[in-house]
Amino acid sequence: MSSESSKKRKPKVIRTDGAPAEGKRGKGDTDQETQTLLWRVSTKLEDPSGICMVPSNPPDVRYYSEESEVDLRDPIKDYELYRETCQELQRLMAEIQELKSRGIKENASEIDERRVQSCVHFMTLKKLNRLAHIRLKKGRDQTHEAKQKVDAYHLQLQNLLYEVMHLQKEITKCLEFKSKHEEIELVSLEEFYKEAPPEISRPAITLTEPHQQTLARLDWELEQRKRLAEKYKECLTSKEKILKEIEVKKEYLSSLQPRLNSIMQASLPVQEYLFMPFDQAHKQYETARHLPPPLYVLFVQASAYGQACDKKLVVAIEGSVEEAKALYKPPEDSQDDESDSDAEEEQTTKRRRPTLGVQLDDKRKEMLKRHPLSVTLDLKCKDDNVLHLTFHYLMNLNVMTVKAKVTTAMEMTTAISAGDLLSPDSLLNCLYPGDHGRKTPNPANQFQFDKVGILTLSDYVTELGHPYVWVQKLGGLHFPKDQPQHTVAADNSLSASHMELTVKLLRSRLQSRLALHKQFASLEHGVVPVSSECQQLFPTKIVSRLVKWTAIPYEDYAELPYTKDVIEAGLAEDTHLYYMALIERGTAKLQAAVVLNPGYSTLPPVFSLCLNWKGERNSSNDDNIRAMESEVNVYYKELWGPKPGYQLLTNQLQRLCMVLDVYLETEPHDPSVEGPKEFPQEKMCLRLVRGPLRLKPFKFNYPQGFFSHR
């Protein structure tokens, strides 16, 4: 019987109206006998000895409760009663079986008597079963109550352990507290007691009390610094005296300058007679006579600009003059050479005929042949970094090409992500907008390429150089795009009109790339360099930090799901430089895909953001991420800093760290998460959110130090 059925069981009611009548038993006699048996069972169960005692007059029992009876009974005695009842029942069954096996009719009364006794024993077993189920239910209830008490004690224990841990943290903070005086380098104790006067050292007190000893040492340090300050003032006065003496001597030396100038003017005829200052220039001009017209225009205009406006521009001519002279032999000699070469070719063709592939290769080499002389320009910067430009002329294509090389004054730190910054193939890309230097600017070259099987000039750019449009203009070449022209003359005025602007752009490109090279070396180590002039653009404490800065190819950038808008807007091309920045704070990770235009810093970098924190968030599903992109892409003019604005990229990255702090600190706390807030608010904001888009305050106000909405 289950515990639920025992709950629903009603109390038993046993009615006894007296002893049965003697004589023949009828239906009423049987009921009376059954009630007597029930009373015997209850009496037997209540008797501790287990012996059924049937009194002559059973008491008038109305009802009893088995649940209350369980508390009064001993389970061990019930178990003994169960064993005895089972043994007695086995004995009665065996006797009944034996009597039936004899088959004597007189044994029927004995069998009935034993059957009645067996029924009594069965009823005893049933009651013991009910009592056992009641005990089991009560035991389960008691176990459940004890378990609840244990859980309550365990919860109290956890609360106490948490309080202990909190107190231990506070104790650790107190023990690790560092005072400002610990940063001051004090003299040793031996020197202190040796040099300090007794009224400051007070040995009687300071030797036994460390606190008083520290105060005395600080007082002595103050006294010493006051003395050093007085000495410093004395040194300054002596320095001023020495400076005055130096000024007097300078004035004396400066008076010699006019005399020296007069001596130099008097020696000018001697210099002209000996050709001492003009020898090298004279040789250059002699060599320039053999230059092709575009290179000659470039040489003349660059030399004139260097002498007039830019003393740091060095122009020179390289190459073999003899080979250049051989290109301009008289026609008769050339005809004789051609006849000799034709005769040799006839003899060789009789022996061996070259294949079609070899003939095409020879024609391609002849088509792409360069002039033996080239013009070099060395652009020097203020920090002694030099940009070497070598200009070549392709005689059959009538175009100019350029190769670039950078020489730094100091050894640059190796940065993996800065590999393409100073690369000759990408250094001069898009110096003017849209000028990639991959295609020939001369429309007539396409017809020449079709004859020899050249698809495009970009396959030979590495060997020949880049045919930028600005290179053609420096050489005075201008190619109309309406129709191809086979002959284009070099124009000096065209070269002169583009010379000054092109030189400034080249020098600016070199300085910007060198500045980026230094910045990338710091970014790869997780340090965002910010100059002192730009410190006011950011708060003093920024928790988010840059953990990764790498260069990525254009294909990887195009596969990112949050960069499609930039590509569709035409702001990302294969000639641009692409980088990936990773900024972290706690469990939040902000990925920034950066497009660096070759015209940096005139054209700002473009950032595309993706925040991985409680899911992936970008500008398509989070308006605040779009606002963070606007802070660096739209309001970039605030981050230019001092001209020429080479720190724009690092200031943009620093602003990203700043706005990420604001984004995370202004996020509402999830009540379902136990414990303190992951990103406590440390930035002061006038309003956490504003408008239907619930935008966050990303604008930093200096010097007040709070954040507000735009």
XYZ file of C-alpha atoms in Angstrom:
710
model
C 0.000 0.000 0.000
C 1.419 3.416 -0.977
C 1.841 6.431 1.258
C -0.887 8.337 -0.628
C -3.447 5.624 -0.041
C -2.531 5.608 3.640
C -3.301 9.341 3.809
C -6.750 8.827 2.306
C -7.535 5.795 4.468
C -10.333 6.404 6.904
C -10.055 5.202 10.504
C -11.288 1.712 11.112
C -14.509 1.277 13.100
C -15.072 -2.002 14.904
C -18.445 -2.549 16.408
C -19.138 -5.278 19.025
C -22.614 -5.802 20.447
C -21.888 -8.784 22.696
C -20.968 -12.495 22.533
C -22.523 -14.765 19.842
C -25.445 -17.036 20.785
C -24.919 -20.716 21.267
C -26.516 -23.354 19.067
C -26.828 -23.439 15.323
C -25.007 -20.573 13.545
C -26.793 -18.565 10.930
C -25.945 -15.428 8.928
C -26.069 -13.227 12.012
C -23.818 -15.629 13.848
C -21.210 -15.381 11.077
C -21.141 -11.541 11.273
C -20.795 -11.727 15.000
C -17.901 -14.161 14.673
C -16.103 -11.902 12.133
C -16.349 -8.921 14.469
C -14.943 -11.026 17.283
C -11.984 -12.015 15.088
C -11.270 -8.394 14.265
C -11.250 -7.522 17.912
C -8.874 -10.374 18.580
C -6.436 -9.105 15.910
C -6.390 -5.611 17.334
C -5.966 -6.970 20.814
C -3.147 -9.213 19.684
C -1.346 -6.311 17.983
C -1.694 -4.186 21.081
C -0.372 -6.917 23.344
C 3.463 -6.540 23.668
C 3.963 -10.243 24.138
C 2.316 -11.050 20.841
C -0.107 -13.628 22.478
C -3.736 -13.163 21.593
C -5.684 -12.868 24.840
C -9.426 -12.992 24.292
C -11.328 -11.723 27.293
C -14.794 -12.993 28.010
C -16.337 -9.601 27.396
C -14.413 -7.543 24.746
C -14.563 -3.773 25.244
C -16.866 -1.623 23.192
C -14.288 -0.182 20.676
C -15.715 2.487 18.372
C -12.616 3.548 16.258
C -8.863 3.966 16.392
C -6.187 5.774 14.345
C -3.324 3.749 12.869
C -1.198 6.924 12.353
C -1.217 7.637 16.083
C -0.746 3.969 16.866
C 2.537 3.904 14.904
C 4.139 6.355 17.330
C 3.257 4.083 20.288
C 4.478 0.806 18.793
C 8.017 -0.553 18.664
C 9.155 -1.451 15.093
C 11.415 -4.248 16.384
C 8.551 -5.923 18.194
C 6.379 -5.586 15.086
C 9.115 -7.282 13.105
C 9.242 -10.143 15.626
C 5.444 -10.375 15.441
C 5.691 -10.525 11.658
C 8.162 -13.433 11.826
C 6.051 -15.326 14.347
C 2.896 -14.763 12.300
C 4.596 -16.032 9.145
C 5.864 -19.131 10.966
C 2.428 -19.763 12.483
C 0.819 -19.322 9.076
C 3.245 -21.827 7.553
C 2.459 -24.279 10.317
C -1.328 -23.936 9.829
C -1.016 -24.363 6.065
C 1.028 -27.478 6.568
C -1.538 -28.920 9.040
C -4.439 -28.137 6.701
C -2.603 -29.828 3.852
C -1.912 -32.874 6.036
C -5.588 -33.087 7.186
C -6.848 -32.842 3.636
C -4.417 -35.493 2.496
C -5.935 -37.986 5.032
C -9.377 -37.534 3.487
C -11.335 -38.186 6.747
C -14.679 -36.371 7.061
C -14.261 -35.804 10.789
C -11.308 -33.527 10.011
C -13.551 -30.888 8.381
C -14.195 -29.092 11.666
C -10.478 -28.998 12.399
C -9.741 -27.679 8.915
C -12.314 -24.909 9.382
C -10.841 -23.990 12.716
C -7.326 -23.771 11.232
C -8.690 -21.804 8.266
C -10.150 -19.254 10.656
C -6.823 -18.992 12.466
C -5.065 -18.508 9.092
C -7.436 -15.657 8.226
C -6.585 -14.043 11.531
C -2.905 -14.289 10.711
C -3.497 -12.834 7.237
C -5.271 -9.871 8.763
C -2.343 -9.454 11.134
C 0.050 -9.333 8.158
C -2.101 -6.734 6.403
C -2.111 -4.479 9.425
C 1.651 -4.841 9.811
C 2.005 -3.888 6.138
C -0.086 -0.744 6.644
C 1.927 0.206 9.705
C 5.173 -0.271 7.736
C 3.967 2.059 4.960
C 2.945 4.672 7.506
C 6.389 4.460 9.136
C 8.030 4.819 5.689
C 6.013 7.954 4.917
C 6.875 9.508 8.255
C 10.536 8.673 7.716
C 10.538 10.363 4.319
C 8.882 13.447 5.784
C 11.462 13.661 8.525
C 14.282 13.188 5.991
C 12.871 16.015 3.840
C 12.680 18.363 6.822
C 16.262 17.535 7.796
C 17.414 18.134 4.207
C 15.777 21.566 4.175
C 17.586 22.461 7.377
C 20.897 21.306 5.868
C 20.275 23.420 2.743
C 19.532 26.466 4.882
C 22.733 25.934 6.857
C 24.681 25.487 3.590
C 23.316 28.766 2.215
C 24.296 30.544 5.413
C 27.763 29.007 5.106
C 28.134 30.284 1.521
C 27.085 33.782 2.596
C 29.629 33.728 5.378
C 32.351 32.497 3.007
C 31.509 35.320 0.571
C 31.777 37.851 3.380
C 35.121 36.345 4.419
C 36.406 36.601 0.832
C 35.282 40.218 0.603
C 37.008 41.039 3.887
C 40.184 39.310 2.689
C 40.169 41.427 -0.482
C 39.772 44.590 1.549
C 42.596 43.516 3.839
C 44.798 42.820 0.787
C 44.035 46.282 -0.612
C 44.975 47.861 2.674
C 48.202 45.875 2.856
C 49.111 46.740 -0.755
C 48.431 50.445 -0.340
C 51.376 52.514 -1.517
C 51.959 56.019 -0.309
C 53.572 58.774 -2.330
C 56.598 58.851 -0.076
C 57.533 55.330 -1.219
C 58.365 56.735 -4.663
C 60.930 59.105 -3.182
C 64.445 57.714 -2.968
C 65.596 58.533 0.556
C 69.114 58.307 1.834
C 70.135 55.194 3.733
C 69.671 54.963 7.494
C 73.410 55.112 8.114
C 73.778 58.378 6.177
C 70.629 59.763 7.775
C 71.843 59.267 11.366
C 75.341 60.331 10.356
C 74.512 63.581 8.515
C 71.139 64.706 9.918
C 71.195 66.985 12.984
C 69.835 65.555 16.263
C 66.777 67.840 16.264
C 65.654 66.153 13.022
C 66.929 62.589 13.505
C 65.814 62.244 17.191
C 67.478 58.841 17.700
C 65.779 58.227 21.032
C 62.365 58.120 19.360
C 62.989 57.143 15.742
C 65.041 54.019 16.498
C 62.081 52.379 18.210
C 59.189 53.773 16.145
C 59.329 53.157 12.354
C 56.617 55.748 11.642
C 58.477 58.545 13.390
C 61.654 57.404 11.675
C 60.022 57.764 8.219
C 58.725 61.240 9.095
C 62.182 62.302 10.243
C 63.783 61.008 7.040
C 61.231 62.927 4.951
C 62.005 66.112 6.887
C 65.690 65.624 6.226
C 64.974 65.046 2.515
C 63.032 68.338 2.427
C 65.931 70.188 4.020
C 68.388 68.748 1.523
C 66.191 69.665 -1.434
C 65.897 73.235 -0.199
C 69.678 73.440 -0.106
C 69.941 72.004 -3.617
C 67.374 74.530 -4.868
C 69.523 77.352 -3.543
C 72.567 75.868 -5.266
C 70.552 75.603 -8.473
C 69.747 79.305 -8.338
C 73.419 80.102 -7.833
C 74.321 77.956 -10.830
C 71.727 79.742 -12.949
C 73.263 83.129 -12.129
C 76.710 81.851 -13.043
C 75.280 80.402 -16.250
C 73.818 83.761 -17.221
C 77.197 85.387 -16.732
C 78.850 82.790 -18.965
C 76.154 83.267 -21.627
C 76.806 86.996 -21.660
C 80.493 86.308 -22.228
C 79.604 83.966 -25.069
C 77.399 86.632 -26.667
C 80.245 89.105 -26.563
C 82.517 86.627 -28.301
C 79.834 85.873 -30.890
C 79.534 89.524 -31.739
C 83.246 89.625 -32.253
C 83.137 86.604 -34.536
C 80.148 87.956 -36.478
C 82.119 91.100 -37.267
C 84.530 88.885 -39.195
C 81.768 87.661 -41.538
C 81.744 90.741 -43.834
C 85.519 90.522 -44.199
C 85.312 86.879 -45.127
C 82.559 87.628 -47.645
C 84.739 90.271 -49.282
C 87.581 87.751 -49.493
C 85.217 85.215 -51.094
C 84.046 87.782 -53.646
C 87.619 88.543 -54.525
C 88.320 84.832 -55.113
C 85.435 84.360 -57.566
C 87.571 85.017 -60.687
C 90.007 82.375 -59.509
C 87.171 79.852 -59.065
C 85.822 80.639 -62.515
C 89.234 80.266 -64.024
C 89.813 76.853 -62.385
C 86.208 75.614 -62.948
C 86.138 74.283 -59.423
C 82.444 74.713 -58.462
C 81.056 74.034 -61.924
C 82.942 70.928 -62.995
C 80.330 68.426 -61.889
C 77.478 70.515 -63.238
C 79.260 70.892 -66.521
C 79.639 67.116 -66.847
C 75.960 66.648 -66.070
C 74.959 69.093 -68.765
C 77.277 67.399 -71.224
C 75.640 64.058 -70.456
C 72.173 65.611 -70.664
C 72.739 66.258 -74.376
C 72.268 62.521 -74.985
C 69.036 62.244 -73.022
C 65.766 61.616 -74.869
C 63.470 64.668 -74.975
C 61.150 63.645 -72.046
C 64.086 62.857 -69.733
C 65.833 66.047 -70.837
C 62.773 68.132 -69.982
C 62.581 66.429 -66.618
C 66.279 67.037 -65.947
C 66.116 70.710 -66.860
C 62.941 71.493 -64.944
C 63.961 69.521 -61.844
C 67.411 71.176 -61.784
C 65.850 74.620 -62.148
C 63.328 73.959 -59.399
C 66.047 72.607 -57.098
C 68.265 75.642 -57.578
C 65.421 78.120 -57.136
C 63.090 76.602 -54.531
C 64.371 73.351 -53.048
C 68.022 73.026 -52.073
C 67.423 69.476 -50.820
C 66.465 68.208 -54.273
C 69.415 66.469 -55.943
C 69.201 65.716 -59.674
C 71.609 63.381 -61.434
C 71.987 61.324 -64.620
C 72.907 57.648 -64.555
C 73.616 55.132 -67.268
C 76.036 54.462 -70.091
C 76.762 57.461 -72.281
C 78.462 55.285 -74.897
C 75.333 53.213 -75.411
C 73.293 56.398 -75.670
C 75.653 57.729 -78.335
C 75.386 54.447 -80.236
C 71.638 54.984 -80.587
C 72.169 58.139 -82.663
C 74.657 57.027 -85.313
C 74.620 58.565 -88.822
C 72.220 56.940 -91.308
C 74.994 55.591 -93.573
C 76.630 53.662 -90.784
C 73.302 52.352 -89.707
C 72.505 51.162 -93.252
C 75.838 49.364 -93.496
C 75.230 47.740 -90.136
C 71.767 46.712 -91.248
C 73.122 45.139 -94.440
C 75.755 43.265 -92.447
C 73.162 42.101 -89.958
C 70.842 41.024 -92.777
C 73.623 38.974 -94.335
C 74.328 37.341 -90.999
C 70.631 36.614 -90.538
C 70.431 35.001 -93.993
C 73.336 32.738 -93.083
C 71.839 31.823 -89.722
C 68.371 31.194 -91.202
C 69.902 28.738 -93.623
C 71.294 26.866 -90.646
C 68.430 27.182 -88.134
C 65.064 28.912 -88.266
C 63.883 30.327 -84.871
C 60.493 29.278 -83.528
C 57.495 31.576 -83.337
C 57.687 31.816 -79.518
C 61.316 32.950 -79.606
C 60.481 35.558 -82.227
C 57.640 36.941 -80.071
C 59.881 37.125 -77.027
C 62.482 39.030 -78.986
C 59.841 41.426 -80.304
C 58.485 41.992 -76.804
C 61.946 42.747 -75.452
C 62.531 45.173 -78.299
C 59.139 46.779 -77.711
C 59.851 47.285 -73.980
C 63.457 48.435 -74.446
C 64.565 51.305 -72.182
C 66.912 54.135 -72.951
C 70.413 53.497 -71.518
C 70.359 56.810 -69.620
C 68.063 57.565 -66.689
C 67.410 60.581 -64.454
C 67.474 60.228 -60.658
C 65.861 62.578 -58.174
C 66.785 62.431 -54.483
C 64.216 64.113 -52.258
C 65.670 64.779 -48.814
C 63.445 65.455 -45.803
C 64.196 67.364 -42.618
C 65.019 64.154 -40.738
C 67.579 63.159 -43.435
C 65.322 60.478 -44.912
C 65.718 60.257 -48.687
C 63.324 59.175 -51.436
C 65.248 57.959 -54.486
C 63.334 58.170 -57.765
C 64.756 56.699 -60.968
C 63.025 57.771 -64.207
C 63.340 55.613 -67.333
C 62.156 56.189 -70.863
C 60.681 53.394 -73.018
C 61.766 54.401 -76.489
C 59.315 52.349 -78.583
C 56.312 53.031 -76.330
C 57.146 56.745 -75.857
C 56.267 56.657 -72.144
C 58.222 57.245 -68.938
C 58.363 54.986 -65.908
C 59.627 55.465 -62.370
C 61.090 53.242 -59.673
C 61.140 54.286 -56.015
C 63.445 53.451 -53.113
C 63.587 54.814 -49.575
C 66.722 55.358 -47.492
C 66.195 56.188 -43.823
C 68.626 58.095 -41.628
C 68.084 55.670 -38.748
C 67.394 51.967 -38.817
C 63.642 51.390 -38.754
C 62.125 48.908 -36.324
C 60.755 45.910 -38.151
C 56.959 45.906 -38.226
C 55.151 43.027 -39.928
C 52.077 45.101 -40.768
C 54.223 47.900 -42.282
C 55.627 45.707 -45.041
C 53.665 47.398 -47.854
C 54.113 50.976 -46.647
C 57.569 51.494 -48.154
C 57.213 48.903 -50.915
C 58.245 50.286 -54.345
C 55.060 48.840 -55.873
C 52.674 50.684 -53.522
C 54.661 53.691 -52.255
C 53.631 56.039 -55.082
C 50.150 54.634 -55.790
C 47.430 57.271 -56.250
C 49.744 60.217 -55.719
C 47.055 61.936 -57.754
C 43.512 60.503 -57.451
C 42.947 57.507 -59.715
C 46.567 57.265 -60.888
C 47.390 53.610 -60.171
C 50.286 53.248 -62.625
C 49.144 49.866 -63.948
C 48.140 50.855 -67.456
C 50.067 52.757 -70.053
C 48.806 56.334 -70.464
C 49.588 56.310 -74.200
C 46.551 55.027 -76.148
C 48.755 54.088 -79.108
C 50.531 51.412 -77.039
C 47.516 49.100 -77.130
C 47.895 48.663 -80.877
C 51.589 47.982 -80.403
C 50.846 45.395 -77.705
C 48.405 43.560 -79.970
C 51.147 43.033 -82.559
C 53.543 41.326 -80.148
C 50.966 39.580 -77.920
C 51.246 41.725 -74.779
C 47.959 41.844 -72.893
C 48.790 44.631 -70.450
C 51.817 46.533 -69.221
C 51.085 45.609 -65.578
C 52.828 42.246 -66.081
C 56.154 44.063 -66.674
C 55.789 46.858 -64.113
C 58.123 45.235 -61.591
C 61.004 45.247 -64.086
C 60.302 48.453 -66.001
C 58.707 50.692 -63.349
C 55.282 52.310 -63.046
C 54.041 54.571 -65.890
C 52.159 57.060 -63.695
C 50.395 59.963 -65.379
C 52.271 62.490 -63.233
C 55.562 60.985 -64.446
C 54.521 61.723 -68.028
C 53.623 65.289 -67.098
C 57.001 65.830 -65.418
C 58.567 64.770 -68.706
C 56.293 67.148 -70.644
C 54.227 64.309 -72.208
C 50.485 64.666 -72.549
C 48.370 61.963 -74.183
C 44.823 62.803 -75.308
C 42.287 60.083 -74.608
C 39.990 60.735 -77.583
C 42.140 59.084 -80.231
C 45.594 57.467 -80.278
C 48.525 59.531 -81.483
C 51.852 57.997 -82.417
C 53.977 61.100 -81.900
C 53.750 63.256 -78.780
C 56.275 66.034 -78.231
C 57.681 66.943 -74.820
C 56.443 70.273 -73.464
C 58.523 72.277 -70.972
C 55.578 74.355 -69.740
C 53.606 71.226 -68.819
C 56.523 69.896 -66.793
C 57.095 73.235 -65.046
C 53.425 73.581 -64.085
C 53.385 70.193 -62.306
C 56.878 70.148 -60.830
C 56.307 72.072 -57.574
C 53.072 70.325 -56.594
C 54.431 66.871 -57.450
C 57.604 67.371 -55.389
C 55.526 68.474 -52.390
C 53.227 65.461 -52.768
C 56.191 63.103 -53.018
C 57.838 64.511 -49.904
C 54.513 64.437 -48.011
C 53.922 60.825 -49.097
C 57.355 59.792 -47.815
C 56.886 61.527 -44.465
C 53.407 60.082 -43.963
C 54.578 56.541 -44.758
C 57.558 56.836 -42.409
C 55.276 58.162 -39.672
C 52.902 55.226 -40.239
C 55.851 52.823 -40.135
C 56.813 54.050 -36.659
C 53.204 53.981 -35.483
C 52.667 50.421 -36.734
C 55.698 49.245 -34.761
C 53.985 50.537 -31.601
C 50.535 49.249 -32.589
C 51.831 45.705 -33.038
C 52.989 45.803 -29.410
C 49.530 46.949 -28.245
C 50.572 50.589 -27.639
C 48.586 53.423 -29.240
C 50.987 56.395 -29.437
C 49.301 59.723 -28.665
C 51.292 62.964 -28.778
C 51.150 65.552 -26.030
C 49.283 67.960 -28.327
C 46.456 65.414 -28.706
C 46.113 64.397 -25.045
C 43.242 66.814 -24.560
C 41.124 64.863 -27.053
C 40.810 61.910 -24.668
C 40.113 61.310 -20.969
C 42.959 60.482 -18.648
C 41.818 56.902 -18.090
C 40.869 54.562 -20.936
C 40.410 50.933 -19.909
C 39.953 49.347 -23.355
C 43.217 48.431 -24.993
C 44.499 47.448 -28.413
C 45.651 43.809 -28.411
C 46.175 43.091 -32.102
C 47.080 44.998 -35.269
C 47.701 43.074 -38.477
C 47.627 43.644 -42.214
C 45.046 41.695 -44.250
C 44.620 41.246 -48.019
C 41.768 42.807 -49.942
C 40.065 39.420 -50.425
C 39.815 38.827 -46.657
C 38.476 42.358 -46.166
C 35.808 41.849 -48.847
C 34.614 38.614 -47.195
C 33.799 40.357 -43.898
C 30.002 40.782 -43.562
C 30.204 44.263 -42.012
C 32.360 45.844 -44.773
C 29.891 45.534 -47.664
C 28.650 49.116 -47.316
C 32.200 50.476 -47.619
C 32.887 48.392 -50.727
C 29.566 49.346 -52.351
C 30.306 53.030 -51.690
C 33.576 52.717 -53.652
C 35.747 53.543 -50.631
C 37.708 50.260 -50.787
C 39.790 49.363 -53.828
C 42.480 46.788 -54.410
C 45.138 49.543 -54.432
C 44.349 50.543 -50.845
C 45.954 49.068 -47.723
C 43.833 46.972 -45.353
C 44.362 46.254 -41.663
C 42.529 44.552 -38.815
C 42.561 45.929 -35.274
C 41.297 44.085 -32.188
C 40.346 46.062 -29.075
C 39.387 44.247 -25.875
C 37.935 45.036 -22.509
C 36.983 42.103 -20.344
C 34.833 39.714 -22.385
C 34.014 42.342 -25.032
C 36.035 42.238 -28.260
C 35.784 44.988 -30.882
C 37.051 44.176 -34.368
C 37.887 47.158 -36.586
C 38.533 46.646 -40.308
C 40.544 49.649 -41.516
C 40.862 50.899 -45.113
C 43.971 53.054 -45.487
C 43.844 55.249 -48.581
C 47.220 55.771 -50.317
C 46.609 59.514 -49.917
C 46.779 59.333 -46.089
C 46.548 61.680 -44.180
C 44.791 63.997 -46.647
C 42.210 61.241 -47.069
C 41.258 59.666 -43.723
C 41.111 55.927 -43.013
C 37.673 54.279 -43.017
C 36.709 52.022 -40.087
C 34.115 49.212 -40.082
C 33.281 47.864 -36.612
C 31.966 44.577 -35.230
C 31.509 44.050 -31.469
C 31.498 40.490 -30.107
C 29.815 40.724 -26.706
C 26.574 38.957 -25.890
C 26.280 38.250 -29.591
C 27.667 39.882 -32.716
C 26.861 43.570 -33.124
C 27.625 45.788 -36.109
C 26.221 48.849 -37.830
C 23.401 46.849 -39.428
C 21.848 45.668 -36.145
C 23.049 48.253 -33.583
C 22.621 52.012 -33.985
C 25.283 52.723 -31.357
C 27.882 50.781 -33.381
C 26.967 53.014 -36.337
C 27.420 56.042 -34.077
C 30.861 54.740 -33.016
C 31.839 54.439 -36.695
C 30.683 58.028 -37.225
C 32.929 59.221 -34.392
C 36.043 58.097 -36.309
C 34.844 58.280 -39.935
C 32.730 61.463 -39.928
C 34.312 63.561 -37.168
C 37.893 62.733 -38.155
C 38.809 66.427 -38.521
C 38.756 66.711 -34.718
C 41.509 64.062 -34.594
C 43.938 65.522 -37.124
C 46.053 67.086 -34.428
C 49.000 69.291 -35.409
C 49.668 69.654 -39.118
C 50.240 67.776 -41.350
C 48.038 65.346 -39.389
C 50.151 62.197 -39.534
C 48.720 61.048 -36.169
C 45.170 60.759 -37.470
C 45.179 56.936 -37.491
C 46.447 56.541 -33.921
C 44.013 59.196 -32.672
C 41.172 57.328 -34.371
C 42.207 54.090 -32.652
C 42.443 55.890 -29.303
C 38.957 57.316 -29.817
C 37.696 53.806 -30.599
C 39.034 52.632 -27.236
C 37.342 55.615 -25.574
C 33.905 55.106 -27.187
C 34.082 51.366 -26.455
C 34.455 52.226 -22.753
C 31.413 54.495 -22.968
C 29.421 51.839 -24.847
C 30.128 49.095 -22.309
C 29.807 51.247 -19.178
C 26.428 52.662 -20.224
C 24.914 49.249 -20.997
C 22.116 48.348 -18.511
C 22.851 45.595 -15.999
C 21.127 42.261 -16.622
C 19.127 41.421 -13.427
C 19.221 37.706 -14.229
C 23.025 37.674 -13.830
C 24.265 37.394 -10.267
C 27.208 39.364 -8.969
C 28.452 42.884 -9.670
C 28.230 44.606 -13.050
C 30.945 43.499 -15.471
C 31.736 47.035 -16.635
C 31.125 49.587 -13.854
C 30.543 53.153 -14.985
C 33.711 55.234 -14.632
C 33.009 57.913 -17.259
C 30.865 60.905 -16.336
C 27.892 61.235 -18.704
C 25.167 63.882 -18.668
C 22.649 61.444 -20.170
C 23.113 57.738 -20.734
C 20.834 57.516 -23.785
C 18.882 59.934 -25.932
C 16.232 59.814 -28.631
C 14.215 56.917 -30.060
C 17.419 55.209 -31.210
C 18.735 55.239 -27.597
C 22.097 56.627 -28.690
C 24.896 56.847 -26.138
C 27.014 59.944 -25.334
C 30.262 59.476 -27.278
C 31.446 63.099 -27.460
C 34.187 63.982 -24.957
C 34.152 67.528 -23.625
C 37.481 69.049 -22.599
C 38.416 70.350 -20.031
C 35.174 69.512 -18.173
C 35.846 65.795 -18.619
C 32.272 64.593 -19.263
C 30.616 62.895 -22.209
C 27.601 64.236 -24.049
C 25.579 63.639 -27.184
C 26.315 65.377 -30.446
